[in-house]
Each structure stands twice: as C-alpha cells, then as structure tokens.
Coordinates of C-alpha atoms (C1' of nucleotides) in Angstrom, one line a residue:
Chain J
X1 CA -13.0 26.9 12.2
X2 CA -13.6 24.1 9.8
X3 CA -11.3 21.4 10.4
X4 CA -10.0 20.5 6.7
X5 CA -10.3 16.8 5.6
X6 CA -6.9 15.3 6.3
X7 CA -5.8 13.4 3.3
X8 CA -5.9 9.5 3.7
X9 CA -2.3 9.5 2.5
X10 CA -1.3 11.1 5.1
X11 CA -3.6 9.2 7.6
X12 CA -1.9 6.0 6.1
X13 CA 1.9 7.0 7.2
X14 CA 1.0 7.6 10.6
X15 CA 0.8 4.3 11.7
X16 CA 4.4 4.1 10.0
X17 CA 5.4 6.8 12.0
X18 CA 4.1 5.1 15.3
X19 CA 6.2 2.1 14.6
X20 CA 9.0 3.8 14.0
X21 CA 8.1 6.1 17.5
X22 CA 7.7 2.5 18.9
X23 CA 11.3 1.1 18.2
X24 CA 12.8 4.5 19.1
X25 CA 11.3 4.2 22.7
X26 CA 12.0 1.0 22.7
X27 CA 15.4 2.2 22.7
X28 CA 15.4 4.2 25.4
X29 CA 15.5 7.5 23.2
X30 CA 13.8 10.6 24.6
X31 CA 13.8 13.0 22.2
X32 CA 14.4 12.7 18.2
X33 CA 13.5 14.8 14.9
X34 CA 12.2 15.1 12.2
X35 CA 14.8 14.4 9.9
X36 CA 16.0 11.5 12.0
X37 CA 12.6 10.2 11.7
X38 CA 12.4 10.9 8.2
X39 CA 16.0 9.3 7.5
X40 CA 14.9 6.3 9.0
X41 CA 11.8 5.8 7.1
X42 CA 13.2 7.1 3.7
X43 CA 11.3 9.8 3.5
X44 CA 11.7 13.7 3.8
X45 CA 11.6 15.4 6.7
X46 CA 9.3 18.1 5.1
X47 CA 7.1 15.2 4.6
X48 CA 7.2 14.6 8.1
X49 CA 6.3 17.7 9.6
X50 CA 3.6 18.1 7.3
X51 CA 1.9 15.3 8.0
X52 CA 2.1 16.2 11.6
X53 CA 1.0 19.3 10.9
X54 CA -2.2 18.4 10.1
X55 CA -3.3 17.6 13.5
X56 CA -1.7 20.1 15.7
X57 CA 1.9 20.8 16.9
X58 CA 4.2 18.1 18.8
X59 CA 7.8 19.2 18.4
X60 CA 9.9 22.1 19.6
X61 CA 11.7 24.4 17.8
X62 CA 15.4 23.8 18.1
X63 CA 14.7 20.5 20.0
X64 CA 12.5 18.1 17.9
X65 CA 10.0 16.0 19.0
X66 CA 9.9 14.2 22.8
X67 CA 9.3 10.5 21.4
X68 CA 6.9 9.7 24.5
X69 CA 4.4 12.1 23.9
X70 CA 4.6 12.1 19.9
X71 CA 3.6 8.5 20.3
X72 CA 1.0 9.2 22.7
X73 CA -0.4 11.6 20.4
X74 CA -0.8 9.4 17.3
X75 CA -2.2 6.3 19.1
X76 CA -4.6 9.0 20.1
X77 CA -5.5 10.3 17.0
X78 CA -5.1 7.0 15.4
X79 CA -7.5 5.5 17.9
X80 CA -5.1 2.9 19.3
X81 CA -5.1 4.3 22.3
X82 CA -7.8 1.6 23.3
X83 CA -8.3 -1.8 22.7
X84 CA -10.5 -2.9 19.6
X85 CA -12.2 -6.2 19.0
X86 CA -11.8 -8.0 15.5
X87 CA -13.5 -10.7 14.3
X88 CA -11.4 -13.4 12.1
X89 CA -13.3 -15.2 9.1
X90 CA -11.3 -18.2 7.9
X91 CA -10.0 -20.9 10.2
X92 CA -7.7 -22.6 7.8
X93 CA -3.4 -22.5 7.2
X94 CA -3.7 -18.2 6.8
X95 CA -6.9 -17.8 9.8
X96 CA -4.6 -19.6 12.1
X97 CA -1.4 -17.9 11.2
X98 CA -3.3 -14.6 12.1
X99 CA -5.3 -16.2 15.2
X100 CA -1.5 -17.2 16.4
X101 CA -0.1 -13.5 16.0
X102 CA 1.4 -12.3 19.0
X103 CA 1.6 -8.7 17.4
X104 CA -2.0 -7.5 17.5
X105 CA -2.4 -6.8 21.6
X106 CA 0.3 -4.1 21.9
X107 CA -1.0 -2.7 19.1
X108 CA -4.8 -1.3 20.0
X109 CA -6.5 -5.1 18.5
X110 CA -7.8 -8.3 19.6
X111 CA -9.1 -11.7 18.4
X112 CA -12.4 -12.0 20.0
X113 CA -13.9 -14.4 17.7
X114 CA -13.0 -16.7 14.7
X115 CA -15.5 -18.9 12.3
X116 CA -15.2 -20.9 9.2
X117 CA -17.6 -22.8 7.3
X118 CA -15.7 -26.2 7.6
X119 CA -17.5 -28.6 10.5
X120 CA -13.9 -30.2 10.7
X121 CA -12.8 -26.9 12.0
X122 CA -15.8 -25.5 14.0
X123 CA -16.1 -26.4 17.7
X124 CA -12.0 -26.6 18.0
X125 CA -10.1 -24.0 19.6
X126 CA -7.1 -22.1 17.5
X127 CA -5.0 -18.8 18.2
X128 CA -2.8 -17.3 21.2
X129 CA -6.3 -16.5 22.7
X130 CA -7.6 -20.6 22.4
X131 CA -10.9 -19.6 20.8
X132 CA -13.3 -21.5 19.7
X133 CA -14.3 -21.9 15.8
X134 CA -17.8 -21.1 15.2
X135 CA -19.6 -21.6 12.5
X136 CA -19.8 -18.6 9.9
X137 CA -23.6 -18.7 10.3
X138 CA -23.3 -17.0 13.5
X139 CA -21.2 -14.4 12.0
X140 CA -23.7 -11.3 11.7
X141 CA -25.5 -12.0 15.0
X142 CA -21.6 -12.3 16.9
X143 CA -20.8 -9.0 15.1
X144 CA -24.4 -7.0 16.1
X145 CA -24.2 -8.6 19.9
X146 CA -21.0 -7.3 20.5
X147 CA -21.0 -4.3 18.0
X148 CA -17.8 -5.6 16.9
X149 CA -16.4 -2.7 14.3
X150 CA -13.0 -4.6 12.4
X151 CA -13.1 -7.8 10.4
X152 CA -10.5 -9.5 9.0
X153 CA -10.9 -11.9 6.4
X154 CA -8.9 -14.8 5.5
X155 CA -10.9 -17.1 3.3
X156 CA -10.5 -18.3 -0.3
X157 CA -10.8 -16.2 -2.5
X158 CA -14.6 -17.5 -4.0
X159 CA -15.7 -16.3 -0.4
X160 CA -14.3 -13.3 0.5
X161 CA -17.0 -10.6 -1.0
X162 CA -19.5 -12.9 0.6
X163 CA -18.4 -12.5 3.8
X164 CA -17.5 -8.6 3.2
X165 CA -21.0 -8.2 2.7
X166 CA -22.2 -9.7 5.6
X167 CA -19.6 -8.4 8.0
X168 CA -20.8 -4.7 6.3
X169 CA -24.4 -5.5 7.0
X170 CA -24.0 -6.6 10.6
X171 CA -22.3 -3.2 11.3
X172 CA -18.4 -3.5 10.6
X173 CA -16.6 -0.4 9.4
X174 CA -13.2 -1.4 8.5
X175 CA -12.1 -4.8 6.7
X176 CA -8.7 -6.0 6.3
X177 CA -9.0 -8.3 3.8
X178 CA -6.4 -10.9 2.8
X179 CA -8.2 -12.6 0.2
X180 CA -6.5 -11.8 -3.0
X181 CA -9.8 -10.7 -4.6
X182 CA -10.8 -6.8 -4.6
X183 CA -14.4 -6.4 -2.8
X184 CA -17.1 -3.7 -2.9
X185 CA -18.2 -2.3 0.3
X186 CA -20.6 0.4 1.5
X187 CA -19.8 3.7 1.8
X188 CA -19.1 4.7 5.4
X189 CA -17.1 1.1 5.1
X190 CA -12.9 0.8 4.7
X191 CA -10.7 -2.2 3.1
X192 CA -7.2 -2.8 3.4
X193 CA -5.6 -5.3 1.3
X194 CA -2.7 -8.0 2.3
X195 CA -1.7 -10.0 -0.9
X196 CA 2.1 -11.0 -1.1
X197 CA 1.6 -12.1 -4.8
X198 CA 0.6 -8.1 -5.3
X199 CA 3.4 -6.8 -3.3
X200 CA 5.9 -9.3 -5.3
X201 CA 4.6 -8.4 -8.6
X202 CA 4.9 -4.5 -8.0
X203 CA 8.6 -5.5 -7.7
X204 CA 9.1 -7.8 -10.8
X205 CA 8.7 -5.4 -13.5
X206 CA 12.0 -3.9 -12.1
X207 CA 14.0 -6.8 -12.3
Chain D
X1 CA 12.4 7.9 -28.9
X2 CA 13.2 8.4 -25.1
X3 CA 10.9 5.9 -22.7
X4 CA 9.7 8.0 -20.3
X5 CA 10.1 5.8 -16.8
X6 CA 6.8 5.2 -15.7
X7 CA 5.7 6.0 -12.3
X8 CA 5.6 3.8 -9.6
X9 CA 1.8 4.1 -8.8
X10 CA 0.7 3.1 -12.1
X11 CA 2.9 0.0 -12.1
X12 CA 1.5 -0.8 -8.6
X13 CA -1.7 -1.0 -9.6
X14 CA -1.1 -3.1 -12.7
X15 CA -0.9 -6.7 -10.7
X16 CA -4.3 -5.5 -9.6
X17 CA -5.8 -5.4 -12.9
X18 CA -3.8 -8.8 -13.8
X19 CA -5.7 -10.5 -10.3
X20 CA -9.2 -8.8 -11.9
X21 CA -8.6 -10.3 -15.4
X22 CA -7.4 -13.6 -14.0
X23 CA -10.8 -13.6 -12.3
X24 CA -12.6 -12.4 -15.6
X25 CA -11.0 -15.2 -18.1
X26 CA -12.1 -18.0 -14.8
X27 CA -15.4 -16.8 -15.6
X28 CA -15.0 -17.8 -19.1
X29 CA -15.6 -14.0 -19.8
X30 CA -13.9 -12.7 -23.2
X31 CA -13.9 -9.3 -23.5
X32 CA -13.9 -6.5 -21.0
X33 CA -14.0 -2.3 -21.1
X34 CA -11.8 -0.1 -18.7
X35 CA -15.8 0.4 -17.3
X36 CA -16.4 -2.8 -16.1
X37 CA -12.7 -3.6 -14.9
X38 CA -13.2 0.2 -13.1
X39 CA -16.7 -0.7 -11.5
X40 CA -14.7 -3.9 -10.5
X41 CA -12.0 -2.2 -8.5
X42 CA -13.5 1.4 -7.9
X43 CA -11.2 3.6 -9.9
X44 CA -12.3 5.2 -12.9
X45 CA -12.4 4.1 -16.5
X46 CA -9.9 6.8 -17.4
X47 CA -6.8 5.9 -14.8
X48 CA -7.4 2.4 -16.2
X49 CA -7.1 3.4 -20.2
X50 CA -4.2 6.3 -18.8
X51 CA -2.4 3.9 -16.6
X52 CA -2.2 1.2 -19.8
X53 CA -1.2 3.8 -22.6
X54 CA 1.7 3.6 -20.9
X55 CA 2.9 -0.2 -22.0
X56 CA 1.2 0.2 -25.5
X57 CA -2.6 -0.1 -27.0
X58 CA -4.4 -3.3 -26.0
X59 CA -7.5 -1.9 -26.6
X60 CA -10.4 -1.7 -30.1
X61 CA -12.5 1.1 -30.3
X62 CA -15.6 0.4 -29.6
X63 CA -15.3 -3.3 -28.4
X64 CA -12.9 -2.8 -25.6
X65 CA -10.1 -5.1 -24.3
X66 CA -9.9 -8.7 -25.2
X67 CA -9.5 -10.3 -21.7
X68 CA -6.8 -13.2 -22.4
X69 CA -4.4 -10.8 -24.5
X70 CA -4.4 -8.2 -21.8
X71 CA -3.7 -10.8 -19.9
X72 CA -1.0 -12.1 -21.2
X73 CA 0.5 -8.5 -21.8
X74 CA 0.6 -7.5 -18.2
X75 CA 2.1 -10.6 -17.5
X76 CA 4.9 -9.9 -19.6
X77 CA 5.1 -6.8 -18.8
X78 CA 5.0 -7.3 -15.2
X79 CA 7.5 -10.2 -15.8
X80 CA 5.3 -12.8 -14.0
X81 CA 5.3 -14.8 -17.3
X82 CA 8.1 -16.8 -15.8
X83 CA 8.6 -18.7 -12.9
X84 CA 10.9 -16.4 -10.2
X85 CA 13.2 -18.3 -7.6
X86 CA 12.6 -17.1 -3.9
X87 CA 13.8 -17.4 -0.5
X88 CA 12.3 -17.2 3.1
X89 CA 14.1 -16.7 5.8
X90 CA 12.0 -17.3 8.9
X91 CA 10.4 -20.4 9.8
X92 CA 8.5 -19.6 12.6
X93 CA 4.4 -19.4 12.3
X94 CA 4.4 -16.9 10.1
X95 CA 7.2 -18.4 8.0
X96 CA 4.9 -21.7 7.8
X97 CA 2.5 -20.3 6.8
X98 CA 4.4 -18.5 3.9
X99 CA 5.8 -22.1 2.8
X100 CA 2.2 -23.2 3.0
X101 CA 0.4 -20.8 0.7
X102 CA -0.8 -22.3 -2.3
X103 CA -1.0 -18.9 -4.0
X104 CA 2.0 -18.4 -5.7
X105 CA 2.8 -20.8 -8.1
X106 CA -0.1 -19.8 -10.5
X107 CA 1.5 -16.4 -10.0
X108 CA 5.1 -16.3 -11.3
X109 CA 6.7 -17.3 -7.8
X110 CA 8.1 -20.3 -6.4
X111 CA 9.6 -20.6 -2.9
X112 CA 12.6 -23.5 -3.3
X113 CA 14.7 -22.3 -0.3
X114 CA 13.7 -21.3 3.5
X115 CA 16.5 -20.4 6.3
X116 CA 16.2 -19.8 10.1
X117 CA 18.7 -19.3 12.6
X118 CA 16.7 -21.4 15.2
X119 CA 18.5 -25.4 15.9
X120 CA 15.2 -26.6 16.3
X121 CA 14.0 -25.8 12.9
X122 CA 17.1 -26.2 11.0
X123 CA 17.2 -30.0 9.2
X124 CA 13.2 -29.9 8.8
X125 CA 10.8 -29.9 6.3
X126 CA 8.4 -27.2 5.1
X127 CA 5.7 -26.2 3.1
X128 CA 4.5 -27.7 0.2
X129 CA 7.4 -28.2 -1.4
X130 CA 8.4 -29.9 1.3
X131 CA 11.8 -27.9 1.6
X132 CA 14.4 -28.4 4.1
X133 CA 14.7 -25.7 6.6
X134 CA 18.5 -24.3 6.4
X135 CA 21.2 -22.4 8.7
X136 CA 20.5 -18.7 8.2
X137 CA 24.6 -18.8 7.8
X138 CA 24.3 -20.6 4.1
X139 CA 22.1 -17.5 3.4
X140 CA 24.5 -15.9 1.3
X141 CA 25.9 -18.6 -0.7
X142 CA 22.8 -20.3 -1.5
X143 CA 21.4 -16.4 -2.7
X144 CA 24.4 -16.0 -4.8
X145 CA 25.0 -19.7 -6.4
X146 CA 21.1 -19.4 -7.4
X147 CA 21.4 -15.9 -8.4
X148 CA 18.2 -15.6 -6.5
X149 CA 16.2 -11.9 -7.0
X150 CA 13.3 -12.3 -4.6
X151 CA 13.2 -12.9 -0.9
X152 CA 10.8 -12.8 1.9
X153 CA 11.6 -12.0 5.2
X154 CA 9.4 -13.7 7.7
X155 CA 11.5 -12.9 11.1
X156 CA 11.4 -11.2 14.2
X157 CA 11.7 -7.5 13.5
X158 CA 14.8 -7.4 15.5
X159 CA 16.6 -9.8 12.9
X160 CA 14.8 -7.6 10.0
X161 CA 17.4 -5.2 9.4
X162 CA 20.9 -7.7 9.4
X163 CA 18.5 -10.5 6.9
X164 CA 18.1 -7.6 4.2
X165 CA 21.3 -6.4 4.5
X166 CA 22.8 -10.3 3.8
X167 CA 20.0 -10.7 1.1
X168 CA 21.1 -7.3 -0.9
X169 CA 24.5 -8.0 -0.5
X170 CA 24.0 -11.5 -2.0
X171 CA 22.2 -9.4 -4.9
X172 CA 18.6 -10.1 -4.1
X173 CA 16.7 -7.2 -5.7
X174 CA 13.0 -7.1 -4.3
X175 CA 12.3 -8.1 -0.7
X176 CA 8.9 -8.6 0.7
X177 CA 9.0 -7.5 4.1
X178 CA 6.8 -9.2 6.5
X179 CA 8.8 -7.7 9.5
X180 CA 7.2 -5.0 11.6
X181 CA 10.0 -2.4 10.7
X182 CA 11.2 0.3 8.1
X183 CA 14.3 -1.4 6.3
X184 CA 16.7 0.3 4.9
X185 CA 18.5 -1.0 1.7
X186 CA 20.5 -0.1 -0.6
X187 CA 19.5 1.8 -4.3
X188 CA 18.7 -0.8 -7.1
X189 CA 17.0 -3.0 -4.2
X190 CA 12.8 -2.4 -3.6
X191 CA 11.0 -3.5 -0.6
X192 CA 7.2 -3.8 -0.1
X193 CA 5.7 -4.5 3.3
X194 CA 3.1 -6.7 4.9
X195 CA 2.1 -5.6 8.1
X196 CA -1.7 -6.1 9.4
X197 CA -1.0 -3.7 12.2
X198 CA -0.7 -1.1 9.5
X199 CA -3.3 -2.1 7.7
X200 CA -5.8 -1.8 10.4
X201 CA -4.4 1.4 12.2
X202 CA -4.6 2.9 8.8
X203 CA -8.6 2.3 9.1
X204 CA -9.4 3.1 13.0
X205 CA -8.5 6.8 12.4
X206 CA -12.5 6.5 10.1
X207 CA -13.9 4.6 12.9
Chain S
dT1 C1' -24.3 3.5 -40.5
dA2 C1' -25.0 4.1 -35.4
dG3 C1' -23.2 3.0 -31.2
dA4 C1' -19.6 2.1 -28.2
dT5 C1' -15.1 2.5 -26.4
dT6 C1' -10.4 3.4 -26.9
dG7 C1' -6.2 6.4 -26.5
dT8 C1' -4.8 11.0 -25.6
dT9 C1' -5.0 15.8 -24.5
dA10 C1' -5.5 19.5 -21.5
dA11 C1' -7.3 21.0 -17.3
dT12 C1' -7.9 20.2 -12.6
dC13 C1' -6.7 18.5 -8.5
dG14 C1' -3.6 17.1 -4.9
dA15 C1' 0.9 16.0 -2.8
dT16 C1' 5.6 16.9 -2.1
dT17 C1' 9.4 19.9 -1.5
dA18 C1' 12.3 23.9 -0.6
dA19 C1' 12.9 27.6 2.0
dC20 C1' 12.6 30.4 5.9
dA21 C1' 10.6 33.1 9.8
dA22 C1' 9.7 31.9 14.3
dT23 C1' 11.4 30.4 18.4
dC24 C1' 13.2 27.0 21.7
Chain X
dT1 C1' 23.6 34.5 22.4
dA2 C1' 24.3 30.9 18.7
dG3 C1' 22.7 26.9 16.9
dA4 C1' 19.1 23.9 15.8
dT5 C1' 14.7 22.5 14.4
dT6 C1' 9.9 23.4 14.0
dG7 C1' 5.6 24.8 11.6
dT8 C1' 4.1 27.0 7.5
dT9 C1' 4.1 29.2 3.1
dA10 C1' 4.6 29.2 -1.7
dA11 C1' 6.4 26.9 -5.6
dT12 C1' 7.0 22.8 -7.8
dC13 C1' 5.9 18.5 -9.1
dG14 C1' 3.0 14.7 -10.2
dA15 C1' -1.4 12.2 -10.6
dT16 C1' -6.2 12.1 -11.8
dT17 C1' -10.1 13.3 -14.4
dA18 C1' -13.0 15.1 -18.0
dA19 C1' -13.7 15.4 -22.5
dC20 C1' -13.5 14.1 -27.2
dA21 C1' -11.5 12.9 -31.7
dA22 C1' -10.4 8.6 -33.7
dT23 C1' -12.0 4.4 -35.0
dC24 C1' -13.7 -0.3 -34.5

DNA sequence: TAGATTGTTAATCGATTAACAATC
DNA sequence: TAGATTGTTAATCGATTAACAATC
C-alpha cells in the first residue's frame, strides 16, 4: 500500500489538537468527541475526523475518542513523544525571553545550547536551564557534535538568514525563526515563522 | 459594483509582502517584479500578481511594481498607515519582553497600556515606554475610555480565556494571543496565535 | 520596435463539508 | 435495542497555477 502524502495543513492542526487533548486531560476528562473537540477549537467536526483519519483510527463509534490514548497517539506521530534538543541563536531581550520559557520541557523540546555574537553576553549564563552563552562561532561545530536537528533563531533581523544558513549546513532540519525577515533554506529543511507585527497586521485591515 | 470580500489567506499574506518591500526600499532598491518579491518569499509570481488584483493595479507592464508606492498601498490597505493603540495584559517574562520589543512602532503599533493581576508588578514600570504596570481590574475601563482595538494577551493559559472575554466585551477587536490555548470569542472579534510549541511540533512530524 | 511584466482568465489542484453506512 | 458517533465517500467549495493578451 502506498501511504499517501498527508497534507502539511493537516500536519499543522495536530499540534492544535494535542493542546487541546492536553487541557482536556488536564481536566480529568476521559473520553470526548469529535464535535466537542471541534467546538472548542472552532472548527468542524468533519474537519476533525478527517484529519485523524489520515493516520489511522482513534475513536469509537458511538463513544468518541478516549483522550489518553488520542494524545498518546499524536505525540507519537508528531514525534514528541521524545525529548529534542534545540539550539537558541540570539542572547538578547527575545533569546532570553525564550531561554526563560518554562513551556518547552513538557512539550517534546529543550534548550541545550544558546550563542550570540556579543562578547558582553558570551561566557554569562541565561535561561531556566543556566546555560552558558557561547559565541556564535562555535555554532556549526555544537550543532554537528551533538547532531542537534531544531534551531531557533532570535537575532536581528540583518542576521537571521546568516545564521539559517549555517544552522542548515551543520545539519539542522527544522528552524523556528523569530526574526521578522523571510529566509531561504534547503530543501529537506523547514521554517516556521513567529512575528507579532505579522500576526497584528493580518488583523488591521478588519478594523 | 459588489466588492467581493477577499479571502482571508490572501490578506494574510499581504503584511508579508509589506515586511519584503520594507526590506527592498532599505536597500535603496526602486522597483521590483512579482519574480523577484516570489524568489524572495518562495511563492510564485502568479499568487503574488492574483493576491494584489484584488486591492487594485500597482503594477506597469513591462517594468513591474514601483517599490515605495506598493508600499505605501499595502499600508493603507492593511491600515498600518496609522499608529494603533494597544494593550498587554501580562507582565510576567513574556510580557517584558513584549513591552521591550522595539519592533512595533515602525509598524503601525504602539503599546501605551500593560495590566497584571500580580501585587508585585502592579505600580511598576515597563518597557520602553516606560509604562506603568496596572490592576488587571481597570482592564475594562481603560479599554473602553481609549476605545482601544488591539490587545495582547501575554498570561498564563489559565487566565487566557476570562482576559479575552473582558477585552471583547470592552470592544477590542483583534487579539494576539500569546497564551498556549484555543480562545473562544465572540463574531466581529479575530485572534491570531503565537505559540513556539506549535511552531516546532508542526516541524518534528518532517524530522 | 523588441522585450518584459502585468492583470486576468480558465484549468487544475487541493481542502472542506455534508451525509450516511457502519458499528459501538 | 436505541442512540450516538465514528470513518469515509462524494460533492462542494476555494485556492493556486499556467498561460497569454494587453501594454508599458
């Protein structure tokens, strides 16, 4: 059988639907369905079960889904089931914002190393993990030695493709980038982008 | 002539074009093609020319777009030709970090108002515009005597939910959600989310 | 003029939804 | 059994792309 390409759009609301699995256990729920799920989230249930759909069957006629082992399921399929390293580029007001997240552990991703290019910064420990600031010069022999796979950068924006590139060469496959520049990656190679002006100015032109 | 409403995905992609062109005129560039701005953000030529018929022409045959004009087009269009009041409610890391970012003011957004709920933060000052950090309780009024449109929600998730709720009913009509939850507001109101978590669980399904 | 690029049309492609048989 | 909800199909809806006349 030839196991169709899953659409990244429907890749993209899982993790949505794992949050929301998250609160619901959180909660103490056991089971819910799909339409809770989907009135929740604001979407359809159709929508829902489609998605699901795509990567076998997790619910019960009649019943719904048992919240436990839905969420099991995703973080398996999502591959946050484990714990994944993730380097940090950019030590300054935003690097140490994100070094001091307490929300990455629970979630499948750690902080293992941070560097900037400022000697005022390098050498002094930052984050909920007290790492210490190397300097970016290290950066592609940190991310080969320990075959580190997620970057996140958080430098101005004159730097960001810079340090996209390198991250790429030295071997990282997925780049959550909140510079508020768009980069150009190898294939094989995934961004995500975090830039509040972009999310507030998808909502002004409805004002 | 009826105005056929224009979808939501072309609008969303439009303060990403205005973030390549603001790049383009600090070049000192003055004309550009949908080609280049394409190659620039990898989408093709055609959803660039498609997405922009929508607003009007901006465009010569042959030439392409001038860069400042289109500029100042999407601005207007966006409504980011104007300076837009917001509020933060949060003032923890995350919050501070918020009040610290430099970003928006070139960008159509100004934070002049940040609320907690936490005694030690309340009567402080924060971010660069130095603001003092108010009682979550004066939320409401100080939305409403503003006639504030924009907020940012910086809090725990578990204080998410009740902060848009009081931010809606104070008539704020875009929230950017920074909270790791689904929100649920009323019709009329839009949210857009920041979560990292997302972000990079949307990518570790590739890895 | 010759070359280049827009704006737009029509075709293609893909995503969402409605509906319902299956079944718990 | 009766009621509920899934998983899936087919239809609908919407977005993207290719192609090209218009025109600078």
């Amino acid at each position: 059988m030839v196991r169709r390409s899953i659409p990244d759009i429907v890749v993209g609301r899982l993790p949505v639907y794992l949050r929301a699995l998250s609160f619901l256990l959180a909660e103490g729920r056991q089971i819910t369905s799909s339409q809770e799920l989907g009135d929740r989230l604001g979407i359809s249930s159709a929508q829902i079960r489609k998605d699901l759909s795509h990567f076998g069957e997790f619910g019960k006629q009649g019943t719904g889904y048992d919240i436990a082992f839905l969420y099991d399921q995703l973080r398996q399929i999502l591959k946050v089931d484990r714990m994944w390293d993730v380097v940090l580029v950019g030590a300054g007001n935003l690097g140490k914002a994100i070094a001091d997240y307490g929300g990455f552990a629970g979630k499948g991703f750690m902080i293992t190393a941070i560097f900037d290019n400022d000697p005022d910064k390098i050498g002094k420990p930052m984050g909920i993990n007290n790492l210490i600031v190397r300097d970016v010069s290290e950066l592609a022999n940190a991310i080969r030695s320990s075959e580190i796979k997620i970057g996140i950068i958080a430098t101005p924006a004159r730097d960001a493709a810079a340090v996209a590139k390198a991250m790429a060469e030295a071997g990282v496959k997925a780049i959550l980038n909140y510079a508020p520049i768009t980069i150009t990656v190898p294939a094989g190679v995934r961004v995500q982008y975090i830039d509040p002006v972009v999310g507030l100015q998808r909502m002004t032109y409805y004002l």
